[in-house]
Coordinates of C-alpha atoms and ligand atoms in Angstrom, one line a residue:
M1 CA -44.6 -30.9 -1.6
S2 CA -47.5 -30.7 -4.4
A3 CA -47.0 -30.3 -8.1
L4 CA -46.3 -27.4 -9.4
G5 CA -49.2 -27.3 -11.7
S6 CA -51.8 -27.7 -8.5
Q7 CA -50.9 -24.2 -7.3
F8 CA -52.4 -22.6 -10.6
D9 CA -56.0 -22.5 -12.1
L10 CA -54.9 -22.0 -15.8
A11 CA -52.4 -21.9 -17.6
L12 CA -51.9 -19.3 -20.0
C13 CA -49.7 -21.2 -22.5
D14 CA -47.1 -20.6 -25.8
L15 CA -47.7 -22.4 -29.1
D16 CA -44.8 -22.1 -31.1
G17 CA -41.3 -23.3 -29.0
V18 CA -43.7 -25.1 -26.1
A19 CA -46.0 -26.9 -27.6
F20 CA -45.0 -27.8 -31.1
H21 CA -42.0 -26.9 -32.9
G22 CA -43.5 -25.1 -36.1
Q23 CA -44.7 -28.2 -38.3
N24 CA -43.5 -30.6 -35.5
P25 CA -44.4 -32.1 -32.1
I26 CA -42.2 -31.4 -28.8
P27 CA -42.7 -35.0 -27.3
S28 CA -42.4 -33.6 -23.3
A29 CA -44.9 -31.1 -23.9
V30 CA -47.3 -33.7 -26.2
T31 CA -47.0 -35.7 -22.8
G32 CA -46.5 -32.6 -20.3
I33 CA -49.5 -30.8 -20.7
A34 CA -51.5 -34.1 -21.1
A35 CA -50.7 -34.5 -17.1
A36 CA -51.4 -31.6 -16.4
R37 CA -55.0 -32.0 -17.4
E38 CA -54.8 -35.1 -15.8
A39 CA -53.8 -33.4 -12.9
G40 CA -56.7 -30.4 -13.1
L41 CA -55.1 -27.8 -15.0
P42 CA -56.8 -26.2 -18.1
F43 CA -54.7 -25.2 -20.5
V44 CA -55.8 -22.0 -22.9
F45 CA -53.0 -21.6 -25.6
V46 CA -52.3 -17.4 -26.1
T47 CA -50.7 -16.3 -29.4
N48 CA -49.4 -12.9 -30.8
N49 CA -50.9 -14.5 -33.9
A50 CA -54.0 -12.5 -35.4
S51 CA -54.3 -13.6 -38.7
R52 CA -55.8 -17.1 -38.0
T53 CA -59.0 -18.1 -36.3
P54 CA -59.4 -20.4 -32.8
G55 CA -60.6 -23.2 -34.9
Q56 CA -57.5 -23.1 -37.8
V57 CA -54.6 -22.9 -34.4
A58 CA -56.7 -25.4 -32.6
D59 CA -56.7 -28.0 -35.8
H60 CA -53.2 -27.1 -35.9
L61 CA -52.4 -27.7 -32.5
S62 CA -54.2 -30.8 -32.1
G63 CA -53.1 -32.3 -35.1
L64 CA -49.8 -32.4 -33.1
G65 CA -50.5 -34.3 -30.8
V66 CA -52.1 -31.7 -28.2
P67 CA -55.9 -32.6 -28.3
T68 CA -57.5 -29.1 -27.9
P69 CA -61.0 -27.3 -29.0
P70 CA -61.5 -23.9 -30.3
E71 CA -62.8 -22.0 -27.1
Q72 CA -59.1 -23.4 -25.5
I73 CA -57.7 -21.0 -28.2
M74 CA -57.1 -17.3 -27.4
T75 CA -55.1 -14.8 -30.6
S76 CA -54.0 -11.1 -30.0
A77 CA -56.9 -10.5 -32.5
M78 CA -59.7 -12.0 -29.9
A79 CA -57.8 -9.5 -27.1
A80 CA -58.1 -6.5 -29.5
A81 CA -61.7 -7.6 -29.5
Y82 CA -62.0 -7.8 -26.1
L83 CA -60.4 -4.4 -25.7
C84 CA -63.0 -2.9 -27.9
A85 CA -65.8 -4.3 -25.6
K86 CA -64.1 -3.3 -22.4
R87 CA -63.9 -0.2 -24.0
Y88 CA -66.8 0.7 -26.8
E89 CA -70.6 -0.3 -26.2
R90 CA -71.9 -3.4 -28.6
G91 CA -72.7 -2.2 -31.9
T92 CA -69.2 -0.1 -31.5
L93 CA -68.0 0.9 -35.7
V94 CA -64.6 -0.6 -36.1
L95 CA -62.9 -0.1 -39.1
V96 CA -60.9 -3.7 -39.4
V97 CA -57.7 -4.2 -41.5
G98 CA -56.4 -7.9 -40.8
G99 CA -57.9 -11.2 -41.8
D100 CA -60.8 -13.6 -40.9
G101 CA -59.4 -14.4 -37.7
L102 CA -59.9 -10.6 -36.3
R103 CA -63.0 -10.2 -38.4
E104 CA -64.5 -13.1 -36.5
A105 CA -62.9 -11.9 -33.4
L106 CA -64.4 -9.0 -34.0
T107 CA -68.2 -9.4 -35.2
N108 CA -67.8 -12.4 -32.0
E109 CA -68.0 -9.3 -29.6
D110 CA -70.5 -7.6 -31.2
M111 CA -68.8 -4.7 -33.0
R112 CA -69.8 -3.9 -36.6
L113 CA -66.7 -3.6 -39.3
T114 CA -66.2 -1.4 -41.9
E115 CA -63.2 -1.0 -44.5
S116 CA -64.1 2.7 -45.3
A117 CA -62.8 5.8 -43.6
A118 CA -66.1 7.5 -44.8
D119 CA -68.3 5.4 -42.5
R120 CA -66.4 8.0 -39.9
P121 CA -65.5 4.0 -37.6
D122 CA -65.0 5.2 -33.7
V123 CA -62.3 2.3 -33.7
V124 CA -59.6 1.5 -36.4
V125 CA -58.1 -2.0 -35.3
Q126 CA -55.1 -3.5 -37.2
G127 CA -54.1 -7.2 -38.1
L128 CA -52.0 -8.9 -39.7
A129 CA -53.0 -10.2 -42.9
K130 CA -50.5 -11.3 -46.3
D131 CA -52.9 -9.1 -48.5
V132 CA -52.8 -6.3 -46.8
G133 CA -51.5 -3.4 -49.2
W134 CA -51.7 0.4 -49.1
A135 CA -55.4 0.9 -49.9
Q136 CA -56.5 -0.2 -45.8
L137 CA -53.3 1.1 -44.6
S138 CA -54.1 4.6 -46.2
E139 CA -58.3 4.1 -44.4
A140 CA -56.8 3.3 -41.3
V141 CA -55.2 6.0 -41.6
L142 CA -57.9 8.9 -42.9
A143 CA -60.4 7.3 -39.9
I144 CA -57.2 7.6 -36.9
N145 CA -56.9 11.2 -38.3
A146 CA -60.2 11.8 -38.0
G147 CA -60.0 11.1 -34.5
A148 CA -60.5 7.3 -34.1
E149 CA -59.0 5.1 -31.7
H150 CA -55.7 2.8 -33.3
I151 CA -55.4 -0.4 -31.4
A152 CA -53.1 -3.4 -32.7
T153 CA -53.3 -6.8 -32.4
N154 CA -49.6 -6.9 -31.6
L155 CA -45.7 -5.6 -32.7
D156 CA -44.1 -7.8 -33.0
S157 CA -41.8 -6.5 -36.2
T158 CA -40.8 -9.6 -38.6
L159 CA -43.1 -12.8 -39.0
P160 CA -40.9 -15.9 -38.5
T161 CA -41.4 -18.5 -41.9
E162 CA -39.5 -21.3 -43.8
R163 CA -38.3 -19.0 -45.8
G164 CA -36.8 -16.3 -42.8
F165 CA -38.1 -13.3 -41.4
E166 CA -41.0 -11.8 -43.4
I167 CA -42.9 -9.0 -42.3
G168 CA -45.1 -8.5 -39.3
N169 CA -48.3 -6.7 -37.9
G170 CA -45.6 -4.7 -36.2
S171 CA -44.2 -3.0 -39.6
L172 CA -47.5 -2.4 -40.8
V173 CA -48.2 -0.6 -38.0
A174 CA -45.2 1.2 -38.6
A175 CA -46.3 2.5 -41.7
V176 CA -49.8 4.0 -40.7
V177 CA -47.9 5.7 -37.4
N178 CA -45.4 6.9 -39.5
A179 CA -48.3 9.2 -41.1
T180 CA -50.3 9.7 -38.1
G181 CA -48.2 10.3 -35.6
I182 CA -50.2 8.8 -32.9
T183 CA -48.8 5.6 -30.5
P184 CA -51.5 2.6 -30.9
T185 CA -51.5 0.2 -28.1
S186 CA -51.8 -3.1 -28.7
T187 CA -52.8 -6.2 -27.2
G188 CA -50.3 -9.0 -28.0
K189 CA -47.7 -9.8 -26.2
P190 CA -44.8 -8.4 -24.2
E191 CA -48.0 -6.0 -23.3
P192 CA -50.3 -7.4 -20.3
E193 CA -53.7 -7.8 -21.9
I194 CA -53.9 -11.0 -23.9
F195 CA -52.9 -12.3 -20.6
L196 CA -55.5 -10.4 -18.5
A197 CA -58.0 -10.9 -21.1
T198 CA -57.8 -14.2 -21.4
A199 CA -58.0 -14.6 -17.7
A200 CA -61.1 -12.6 -17.2
K201 CA -62.6 -14.5 -20.1
H202 CA -62.3 -18.0 -17.7
G203 CA -62.2 -16.3 -14.9
A204 CA -59.1 -17.8 -13.7
S205 CA -58.0 -16.3 -10.1
A206 CA -54.3 -18.0 -9.7
P207 CA -53.3 -18.0 -13.5
V208 CA -49.9 -18.8 -14.7
V209 CA -48.3 -17.9 -18.2
I210 CA -45.9 -20.6 -19.8
G211 CA -43.5 -19.9 -22.5
D212 CA -40.2 -20.2 -23.9
R213 CA -39.2 -16.1 -25.1
L214 CA -38.2 -14.2 -22.4
N215 CA -38.7 -10.3 -24.3
T216 CA -42.9 -11.5 -25.6
D217 CA -44.0 -14.7 -23.1
I218 CA -42.1 -13.7 -19.5
A219 CA -41.7 -10.3 -20.2
G220 CA -46.0 -10.3 -21.2
G221 CA -46.6 -12.1 -18.0
V222 CA -44.8 -10.0 -15.8
A223 CA -46.3 -6.6 -16.7
A224 CA -49.1 -8.7 -16.3
K225 CA -47.8 -9.3 -12.8
L226 CA -48.1 -13.4 -13.2
P227 CA -46.2 -15.8 -12.1
T228 CA -44.3 -17.2 -15.2
V229 CA -42.8 -20.5 -16.0
H230 CA -40.1 -20.6 -18.8
V231 CA -39.0 -23.7 -20.7
L232 CA -35.8 -24.4 -22.4
T233 CA -37.7 -25.9 -25.5
G234 CA -37.8 -23.1 -27.9
V235 CA -36.1 -19.7 -28.5
S236 CA -35.0 -17.9 -25.1
D237 CA -31.6 -21.0 -23.3
A238 CA -30.4 -21.7 -20.5
R239 CA -27.7 -19.1 -20.4
D240 CA -30.3 -16.4 -21.9
V241 CA -32.5 -16.5 -18.3
V242 CA -29.5 -16.5 -16.4
L243 CA -28.3 -12.8 -17.9
A244 CA -32.1 -11.7 -18.0
A245 CA -32.8 -8.8 -17.1
P246 CA -35.3 -8.1 -13.8
H247 CA -38.5 -7.6 -16.6
E248 CA -38.1 -11.0 -18.5
R249 CA -37.0 -13.1 -15.1
P250 CA -39.4 -16.3 -14.9
T251 CA -40.3 -16.8 -11.6
Y252 CA -39.6 -21.2 -12.5
Q253 CA -37.4 -22.4 -14.6
L254 CA -38.2 -26.1 -16.1
L255 CA -36.4 -28.0 -18.6
D256 CA -39.7 -29.1 -20.4
L257 CA -43.6 -29.5 -19.8
T258 CA -42.9 -32.5 -18.2
E259 CA -42.0 -30.8 -14.9
L260 CA -45.9 -29.4 -13.9
T261 CA -47.1 -32.7 -12.4
E262 CA -44.0 -32.4 -10.3
P263 CA -42.5 -30.6 -7.3
Y264 CA -40.8 -27.6 -7.9
E265 CA -37.7 -26.9 -6.1
A266 CA -36.6 -23.0 -5.8
A267 CA -32.9 -21.9 -5.2
E268 CA -32.0 -19.9 -2.3
V269 CA -29.4 -17.1 -2.4
A270 CA -27.9 -16.6 1.1
A271 CA -25.8 -13.1 1.7
D272 CA -22.9 -14.2 0.5
G273 CA -24.6 -14.8 -2.7
R274 CA -24.1 -18.2 -2.9
A275 CA -27.1 -20.3 -4.3
T276 CA -28.4 -23.4 -3.4
C277 CA -31.0 -25.8 -5.1
G278 CA -31.2 -29.5 -3.7
D279 CA -27.7 -30.8 -3.1
A280 CA -26.3 -28.4 -6.3
S281 CA -25.1 -24.6 -5.5
A282 CA -23.5 -21.3 -7.7
K283 CA -22.2 -18.3 -6.9
V284 CA -20.4 -15.1 -9.1
T285 CA -17.5 -14.8 -8.5
G286 CA -15.4 -12.0 -9.9
G287 CA -18.0 -11.6 -12.9
R288 CA -17.5 -15.8 -13.5
L289 CA -20.6 -18.1 -12.6
T290 CA -19.2 -20.9 -10.5
V291 CA -21.2 -24.0 -9.3
G292 CA -20.0 -26.1 -6.3
D293 CA -16.9 -25.3 -4.3
D294 CA -16.2 -22.1 -6.9
Q295 CA -15.8 -24.7 -10.3
V296 CA -16.1 -21.8 -13.3
L297 CA -18.9 -23.3 -15.7
A298 CA -17.1 -24.1 -18.8
D299 CA -18.4 -23.6 -22.5
G300 CA -20.6 -25.8 -23.3
V301 CA -21.0 -28.1 -20.4
A302 CA -24.0 -29.9 -19.3
V303 CA -25.6 -28.6 -15.8
D304 CA -28.9 -31.2 -14.0
R305 CA -32.0 -28.4 -13.1
Y306 CA -30.7 -28.1 -9.7
T307 CA -27.2 -26.6 -10.5
Y308 CA -29.3 -24.4 -13.7
R309 CA -32.0 -22.9 -11.1
A310 CA -28.6 -21.9 -8.4
L311 CA -27.1 -20.4 -11.5
V312 CA -29.7 -18.3 -11.6
A313 CA -30.6 -17.2 -8.4
A314 CA -26.6 -16.5 -8.2
A315 CA -26.7 -14.7 -11.3
W316 CA -30.0 -12.4 -10.8
H317 CA -28.4 -11.6 -7.3
A318 CA -25.6 -10.4 -8.6
A319 CA -26.6 -8.2 -11.4
D320 CA -29.1 -6.7 -9.0
A321 CA -25.6 -5.8 -6.9
G322 CA -24.8 -4.4 -9.8
E323 CA -22.0 -7.1 -10.8
S324 CA -21.2 -7.9 -15.2
I325 CA -21.7 -10.9 -15.4
E326 CA -19.7 -13.3 -17.7
A327 CA -21.8 -16.6 -18.9
P328 CA -20.9 -19.3 -20.7
I329 CA -23.4 -20.9 -23.5
F330 CA -24.4 -24.0 -21.6
T331 CA -27.1 -27.0 -21.4
V332 CA -29.9 -28.5 -19.2
T333 CA -29.5 -32.0 -19.6
S334 CA -31.7 -33.7 -16.5
Ligands
MG1 MG1 -43.1 -19.4 -28.6

């Protein structure tokens, strides 16, 4: 069996929770990405953050042990600019609400920029910048009400920071939508556009989406009809994966990125609902997860990766058959 990563020609990889943790490196990501690249899998890092330029994101990533040039970064600002270029001619006038990253992305796609609705822009592109206020939002509303299309880089309602959750782009977009009543197109995750744009831009024919969050990375990958890899180094944990709704289910369930260069053993489910993966097996009995000889999975227990995949497959099978499942919190250790 060949390595999991060798099936793909481009990894569309999330940043926070996958490649690093905020200001801290993830050691398994540093070694896993290096090994996968060495084995011939190129990476593009895909982020909903539209306020930073690819150069700034690349510097941050490189400083945390994953050396990456700006060309291997895709921001939701770039995806929005890519969408503009696909829908409109070069030189189209765009009213931009946002930061340097968004301005640079739109200029790179040969769009002309304005900040005034009086210039009659064809499009309003809105991304997060911390100095956006009433005046810019009002210009956006005036332009949209005059017929401009509204494109948002992403609809994240909050922005996680060291201090807690601050206002994300989605909340500022909501202010505009509240005044216009017109729903914007969003290019960020969990919409599929950012992944489709990245694959197209890099000429990939067999890309894979890699992420830690089921409701953004994995949901976006599923919406783009691409295979998805989930890692347990970030937000969504093993229990979340077991209980995932069909549109948020990752194709491959890994602990971390070092498994990209290993063969992937998938779980199989028999007609009676018993799932097996390697020597491990699992089943849902009376709504409860069991492993091996119908031993109920206890709260706080640690399992290996094969048992984890068997549990996931058994739970999804049971959920699809209409069973409601009680799942304890558990960890995957090896
Ligand atoms: Mg993440």
